[in-house]
mmCIF file of C-alpha atoms in Angstrom:
data_model
loop_
_atom_site.group_PDB
_atom_site.id
_atom_site.type_symbol
_atom_site.label_atom_id
_atom_site.label_comp_id
_atom_site.label_asym_id
_atom_site.label_seq_id
_atom_site.Cartn_x
_atom_site.Cartn_y
_atom_site.Cartn_z
ATOM 1 C CA MET J 599 -73.953 68.675 -24.511
ATOM 2 C CA ARG J 600 -71.108 68.898 -21.940
ATOM 3 C CA VAL J 601 -73.412 70.059 -19.282
ATOM 4 C CA HIS J 602 -75.686 67.093 -19.785
ATOM 5 C CA LYS J 603 -72.685 64.611 -19.695
ATOM 6 C CA PHE J 604 -71.408 66.009 -16.352
ATOM 7 C CA THR J 605 -74.894 65.744 -14.947
ATOM 8 C CA PHE J 606 -75.283 62.081 -15.905
ATOM 9 C CA ALA J 607 -71.777 61.272 -14.518
ATOM 10 C CA ALA J 608 -72.643 62.967 -11.153
ATOM 11 C CA LEU J 609 -75.935 60.937 -10.914
ATOM 12 C CA ALA J 610 -74.133 57.661 -11.623
ATOM 13 C CA VAL J 611 -71.501 58.244 -8.886
ATOM 14 C CA ALA J 612 -74.194 59.162 -6.280
ATOM 15 C CA ALA J 613 -76.253 56.058 -7.196
ATOM 16 C CA GLY J 614 -73.103 53.910 -6.814
ATOM 17 C CA LEU J 615 -72.470 55.227 -3.302
ATOM 18 C CA THR J 616 -76.103 54.750 -2.244
ATOM 19 C CA LEU J 617 -76.129 51.159 -3.500
ATOM 20 C CA THR J 618 -72.835 50.379 -1.541
ATOM 21 C CA ALA J 619 -74.242 51.813 1.646
ATOM 22 C CA CYS J 620 -77.440 49.767 1.365
ATOM 23 C CA GLN J 621 -75.537 46.474 0.754
ATOM 24 C CA SER J 622 -73.264 47.171 3.752
ATOM 25 C CA GLY J 623 -76.323 47.686 5.988
ATOM 26 C CA GLU J 624 -78.043 44.540 4.649
ATOM 27 C CA ASP J 625 -74.902 42.450 5.273
ATOM 28 C CA GLY J 626 -74.749 43.627 8.904
ATOM 29 C CA ALA J 627 -78.422 42.816 9.434
ATOM 30 C CA ALA J 628 -77.976 39.308 7.895
ATOM 31 C CA GLN J 629 -75.161 38.612 10.374
ATOM 32 C CA GLY J 630 -77.508 39.154 13.261
ATOM 33 C CA GLY J 631 -75.485 41.907 14.970
ATOM 34 C CA ALA J 632 -72.341 39.700 15.401
ATOM 35 C CA SER J 633 -69.614 41.032 17.677
ATOM 36 C CA SER J 634 -66.922 43.055 16.010
ATOM 37 C CA ALA J 635 -64.226 41.372 18.008
ATOM 38 C CA PRO J 636 -61.552 39.840 15.800
ATOM 39 C CA PRO J 637 -61.558 36.044 15.342
ATOM 40 C CA GLY J 638 -59.469 34.163 17.951
ATOM 41 C CA SER J 639 -60.094 36.793 20.740
ATOM 42 C CA PRO J 640 -61.416 35.512 24.155
ATOM 43 C CA ALA J 641 -64.747 37.442 23.623
ATOM 44 C CA ALA J 642 -65.296 35.933 20.262
ATOM 45 C CA SER J 643 -64.330 32.302 21.323
ATOM 46 C CA ALA J 644 -66.407 32.072 24.548
ATOM 47 C CA PRO J 645 -69.770 30.359 23.893
ATOM 48 C CA ALA J 646 -72.804 31.820 25.533
ATOM 49 C CA SER J 647 -74.106 30.020 28.550
ATOM 50 C CA PRO J 648 -77.794 28.922 28.879
ATOM 51 C CA GLY J 649 -78.301 31.630 31.534
ATOM 52 C CA GLY J 650 -76.936 34.405 29.357
ATOM 53 C CA GLY J 651 -73.539 34.478 31.042
ATOM 54 C CA SER J 652 -70.276 33.127 29.812
ATOM 55 C CA SER J 653 -69.296 29.567 30.834
ATOM 56 C CA SER J 654 -65.804 30.654 31.425
ATOM 57 C CA GLY J 655 -66.663 31.922 34.906
ATOM 58 C CA GLY J 656 -65.527 28.720 36.797
ATOM 59 C CA THR J 657 -67.336 25.528 37.975
ATOM 60 C CA ASP J 658 -70.620 25.650 39.832
ATOM 61 C CA GLN J 659 -69.930 25.168 43.573
ATOM 62 C CA SER J 660 -73.512 25.372 44.787
ATOM 63 C CA GLY J 661 -73.619 21.532 45.267
ATOM 64 C CA GLY J 662 -70.208 21.123 46.826
ATOM 65 C CA LYS J 663 -69.708 19.610 50.350
ATOM 66 C CA ASN J 664 -67.299 20.539 53.079
ATOM 67 C CA SER J 665 -64.588 17.847 53.105
ATOM 68 C CA ALA J 666 -64.496 17.927 56.965
ATOM 69 C CA GLY J 667 -68.234 17.065 57.207
ATOM 70 C CA THR J 668 -70.781 19.071 59.183
ATOM 71 C CA GLY J 669 -73.387 18.058 61.709
ATOM 72 C CA SER J 670 -76.984 19.288 61.895
ATOM 73 C CA ASP J 671 -75.899 22.327 63.895
ATOM 74 C CA GLY J 672 -73.544 23.295 61.146
ATOM 75 C CA LYS J 673 -70.417 22.656 63.136
ATOM 76 C CA GLY J 674 -67.693 20.350 62.109
ATOM 77 C CA THR J 675 -67.878 16.855 63.526
ATOM 78 C CA ALA J 676 -65.073 14.479 64.244
ATOM 79 C CA ALA J 677 -64.452 11.349 66.301
ATOM 80 C CA GLY J 678 -63.310 12.014 69.994
ATOM 81 C CA ALA J 679 -59.576 12.007 70.505
ATOM 82 C CA GLY J 680 -58.308 8.655 71.613
ATOM 83 C CA SER J 681 -61.685 6.981 70.712
ATOM 84 C CA ASP J 682 -62.313 3.604 69.156
ATOM 85 C CA GLY J 683 -63.541 5.117 66.022
ATOM 86 C CA THR J 684 -67.186 5.158 67.112
ATOM 87 C CA GLY J 685 -66.942 8.196 69.419
ATOM 88 C CA LYS J 686 -66.809 5.985 72.529
ATOM 89 C CA ALA J 687 -63.867 5.549 74.933
ATOM 90 C CA GLY J 688 -61.732 2.550 74.266
ATOM 91 C CA LYS J 689 -60.988 -0.172 76.775
ATOM 92 C CA CYS J 690 -58.448 0.587 79.573
ATOM 93 C CA ARG J 691 -55.106 -1.206 78.882
ATOM 94 C CA THR J 692 -52.875 -2.525 81.663
ATOM 95 C CA GLY J 693 -49.970 -0.424 80.404
ATOM 96 C CA ASP J 694 -52.052 2.759 80.839
ATOM 97 C CA LEU J 695 -53.112 2.068 84.414
ATOM 98 C CA GLU J 696 -51.253 2.697 87.619
ATOM 99 C CA ILE J 697 -52.478 -0.125 90.026
ATOM 100 C CA THR J 698 -51.975 0.094 93.777
ATOM 101 C CA ALA J 699 -53.531 -1.679 96.787
ATOM 102 C CA ILE J 700 -54.060 -0.634 100.449
ATOM 103 C CA ASP J 701 -55.647 -2.226 103.573
ATOM 104 C CA SER J 702 -59.017 -0.762 104.212
ATOM 105 C CA THR J 703 -60.251 -3.113 106.857
ATOM 106 C CA VAL J 704 -62.601 -1.504 109.302
ATOM 107 C CA GLY J 705 -62.097 -2.449 113.009
ATOM 108 C CA GLY J 706 -64.666 -4.874 114.301
ATOM 109 C CA ASP J 707 -65.416 -6.359 110.907
ATOM 110 C CA SER J 708 -65.339 -10.224 110.621
ATOM 111 C CA ASP J 709 -63.740 -9.887 107.118
ATOM 112 C CA GLY J 710 -60.751 -8.077 105.968
ATOM 113 C CA THR J 711 -60.764 -5.703 103.031
ATOM 114 C CA VAL J 712 -58.160 -4.540 100.521
ATOM 115 C CA ALA J 713 -58.954 -1.691 98.205
ATOM 116 C CA VAL J 714 -57.375 -1.859 94.776
ATOM 117 C CA GLN J 715 -57.005 1.420 92.895
ATOM 118 C CA LEU J 716 -56.613 1.878 89.145
ATOM 119 C CA LYS J 717 -55.546 5.297 87.951
ATOM 120 C CA ASN J 718 -55.703 6.170 84.309
ATOM 121 C CA ARG J 719 -52.224 7.584 83.402
ATOM 122 C CA GLY J 720 -52.770 7.320 79.658
ATOM 123 C CA GLY J 721 -53.437 10.118 77.329
ATOM 124 C CA GLN J 722 -57.185 9.495 76.906
ATOM 125 C CA ASP J 723 -60.338 8.428 78.599
ATOM 126 C CA CYS J 724 -60.913 4.649 78.731
ATOM 127 C CA THR J 725 -63.505 2.131 79.861
ATOM 128 C CA LEU J 726 -63.499 -0.558 82.561
ATOM 129 C CA SER J 727 -66.107 -3.181 82.498
ATOM 130 C CA GLU J 728 -67.445 -4.369 85.859
ATOM 131 C CA TYR J 729 -64.849 -6.848 87.262
ATOM 132 C CA ALA J 730 -61.131 -7.236 87.283
ATOM 133 C CA GLY J 731 -59.417 -10.555 87.826
ATOM 134 C CA VAL J 732 -57.892 -11.024 91.313
ATOM 135 C CA ASP J 733 -55.664 -13.898 92.491
ATOM 136 C CA LEU J 734 -53.819 -14.220 95.871
ATOM 137 C CA LYS J 735 -50.429 -15.871 95.927
ATOM 138 C CA THR J 736 -50.301 -18.037 99.016
ATOM 139 C CA SER J 737 -48.120 -20.636 100.587
ATOM 140 C CA ALA J 738 -50.662 -23.214 99.449
ATOM 141 C CA GLY J 739 -50.718 -22.000 95.870
ATOM 142 C CA SER J 740 -52.775 -19.495 93.806
ATOM 143 C CA LEU J 741 -56.223 -18.644 95.126
ATOM 144 C CA SER J 742 -58.748 -16.884 92.735
ATOM 145 C CA ALA J 743 -61.275 -14.413 94.088
ATOM 146 C CA LYS J 744 -64.937 -14.902 93.324
ATOM 147 C CA ARG J 745 -67.165 -12.088 92.057
ATOM 148 C CA THR J 746 -69.764 -10.817 94.391
ATOM 149 C CA GLY J 747 -72.341 -10.786 91.564
ATOM 150 C CA GLU J 748 -73.317 -7.148 91.195
ATOM 151 C CA HIS J 749 -73.594 -5.760 87.663
ATOM 152 C CA PRO J 750 -73.333 -1.927 87.797
ATOM 153 C CA GLY J 751 -72.196 -1.728 84.183
ATOM 154 C CA PRO J 752 -69.041 -0.213 82.581
ATOM 155 C CA VAL J 753 -67.170 2.817 84.006
ATOM 156 C CA VAL J 754 -65.536 5.539 81.947
ATOM 157 C CA LEU J 755 -62.254 6.365 83.632
ATOM 158 C CA LYS J 756 -61.293 9.931 82.768
ATOM 159 C CA LYS J 757 -57.637 10.908 82.003
ATOM 160 C CA GLY J 758 -55.747 11.224 85.326
ATOM 161 C CA LYS J 759 -58.659 9.935 87.466
ATOM 162 C CA ALA J 760 -58.816 6.802 89.557
ATOM 163 C CA VAL J 761 -61.428 4.221 90.626
ATOM 164 C CA SER J 762 -61.214 1.463 93.213
ATOM 165 C CA PHE J 763 -62.832 -1.965 93.901
ATOM 166 C CA GLY J 764 -62.791 -4.104 97.004
ATOM 167 C CA VAL J 765 -61.313 -7.502 97.810
ATOM 168 C CA THR J 766 -62.747 -9.114 100.967
ATOM 169 C CA TYR J 767 -61.253 -12.211 102.743
ATOM 170 C CA PRO J 768 -61.843 -13.962 106.036
ATOM 171 C CA LEU J 769 -59.608 -12.983 108.957
ATOM 172 C CA ASN J 770 -57.564 -15.696 110.587
ATOM 173 C CA THR J 771 -58.923 -15.730 114.142
ATOM 174 C CA SER J 772 -58.288 -19.444 114.723
ATOM 175 C CA GLY J 773 -55.039 -18.988 116.491
ATOM 176 C CA GLY J 774 -53.266 -21.216 114.065
ATOM 177 C CA SER J 775 -50.589 -20.288 111.503
ATOM 178 C CA GLY J 776 -53.078 -20.321 108.643
ATOM 179 C CA VAL J 777 -52.161 -19.880 104.979
ATOM 180 C CA ARG J 778 -49.571 -17.221 104.349
ATOM 181 C CA VAL J 779 -50.349 -14.652 101.615
ATOM 182 C CA THR J 780 -47.328 -13.562 99.534
ATOM 183 C CA GLY J 781 -48.773 -11.368 96.748
ATOM 184 C CA LEU J 782 -51.773 -9.947 95.033
ATOM 185 C CA VAL J 783 -52.179 -10.450 91.248
ATOM 186 C CA VAL J 784 -54.548 -7.964 89.363
ATOM 187 C CA THR J 785 -55.701 -8.276 85.866
ATOM 188 C CA PRO J 786 -57.789 -5.357 84.519
ATOM 189 C CA PRO J 787 -61.188 -6.135 82.948
ATOM 190 C CA ASP J 788 -60.873 -7.552 79.336
ATOM 191 C CA GLU J 789 -57.084 -7.668 79.638
ATOM 192 C CA THR J 790 -54.602 -10.604 79.734
ATOM 193 C CA LYS J 791 -51.617 -8.646 81.177
ATOM 194 C CA SER J 792 -51.465 -8.796 85.005
ATOM 195 C CA VAL J 793 -49.766 -6.757 87.650
ATOM 196 C CA THR J 794 -48.347 -8.362 90.829
ATOM 197 C CA LEU J 795 -48.544 -6.260 93.948
ATOM 198 C CA ALA J 796 -47.376 -6.784 97.585
ATOM 199 C CA TRP J 797 -50.277 -7.953 99.686
ATOM 200 C CA PRO J 798 -51.341 -5.153 102.116
ATOM 201 C CA GLY J 799 -53.844 -7.111 104.138
ATOM 202 C CA ALA J 800 -53.517 -9.564 107.005
ATOM 203 C CA ALA J 801 -50.524 -11.884 106.749
ATOM 204 C CA THR J 802 -52.535 -15.093 106.793
ATOM 205 C CA LEU J 803 -55.856 -16.586 105.806
ATOM 206 C CA PRO J 804 -57.666 -19.237 107.915
ATOM 207 C CA VAL J 805 -57.381 -22.783 106.738
ATOM 208 C CA THR J 806 -60.731 -23.713 105.197
ATOM 209 C CA GLU J 807 -62.154 -26.947 104.074
ATOM 210 C CA GLY J 808 -63.704 -27.518 100.700
ATOM 211 C CA THR J 809 -62.972 -26.281 97.234
ATOM 212 C CA GLY J 810 -64.672 -22.871 97.311
ATOM 213 C CA SER J 811 -62.639 -19.662 97.573
ATOM 214 C CA PRO J 812 -63.361 -17.477 100.623
ATOM 215 C CA VAL J 813 -61.887 -14.450 98.817
ATOM 216 C CA LYS J 814 -64.355 -12.218 97.027
ATOM 217 C CA VAL J 815 -63.925 -9.292 94.532
ATOM 218 C CA GLY J 816 -66.448 -6.567 94.063
ATOM 219 C CA PRO J 817 -67.089 -4.655 90.782
ATOM 220 C CA ILE J 818 -65.205 -1.614 89.591
ATOM 221 C CA GLY J 819 -66.205 1.293 91.859
ATOM 222 C CA SER J 820 -67.325 -0.814 94.743
ATOM 223 C CA ALA J 821 -64.630 0.716 97.077
ATOM 224 C CA GLY J 822 -65.095 4.316 96.135
ATOM 225 C CA GLN J 823 -63.427 6.577 93.695
ATOM 226 C CA GLY J 824 -60.340 8.691 94.112
ATOM 227 C CA GLY J 825 -58.865 11.680 92.267
#
């Protein structure tokens, strides 16, 4: 009887171990192969991304844009230094121009000529549009020059460069005292601030009848361009 009791006891213990092992395996399968990482760890808390990777890998930058902007050639684009915001050179201001005048009358001409030069001494290129304002100070009052009528269009004056225009006037060949010229007033195109220069031409103008001005001014560039 003792032999049979030990045999039954051994069989009972073996059966219990087998049943425990089976339950442990079934529990694991029911959990769907869950990670063994302890709760609260980074691996356990990170949700799976739709592509199979973790969403903790940073934001997607594939649609990001360069804050500096790029052109069609892939290079950065920016407005030109000293521009008006559209990429074009701004208007030349009186304060950025060095204005001088010289006598450029050619011997044998019936009219005298004064060349007025405008030099860009500013820090950037600028634009001059066609005609400057020109007035002669005389003993008979101010005399405004008339435009010759050409329309060559605006001129971009590079930094450090100069451009000239001509002022023509009749020479006093009458033998009389004429009208004495005391100064030359130049107003750059699209400006209100003027510069008064010494008159470098003939000392007098002939006395003329009528109200028209015998003094004429050419467009910017009409008297050549200097460096």
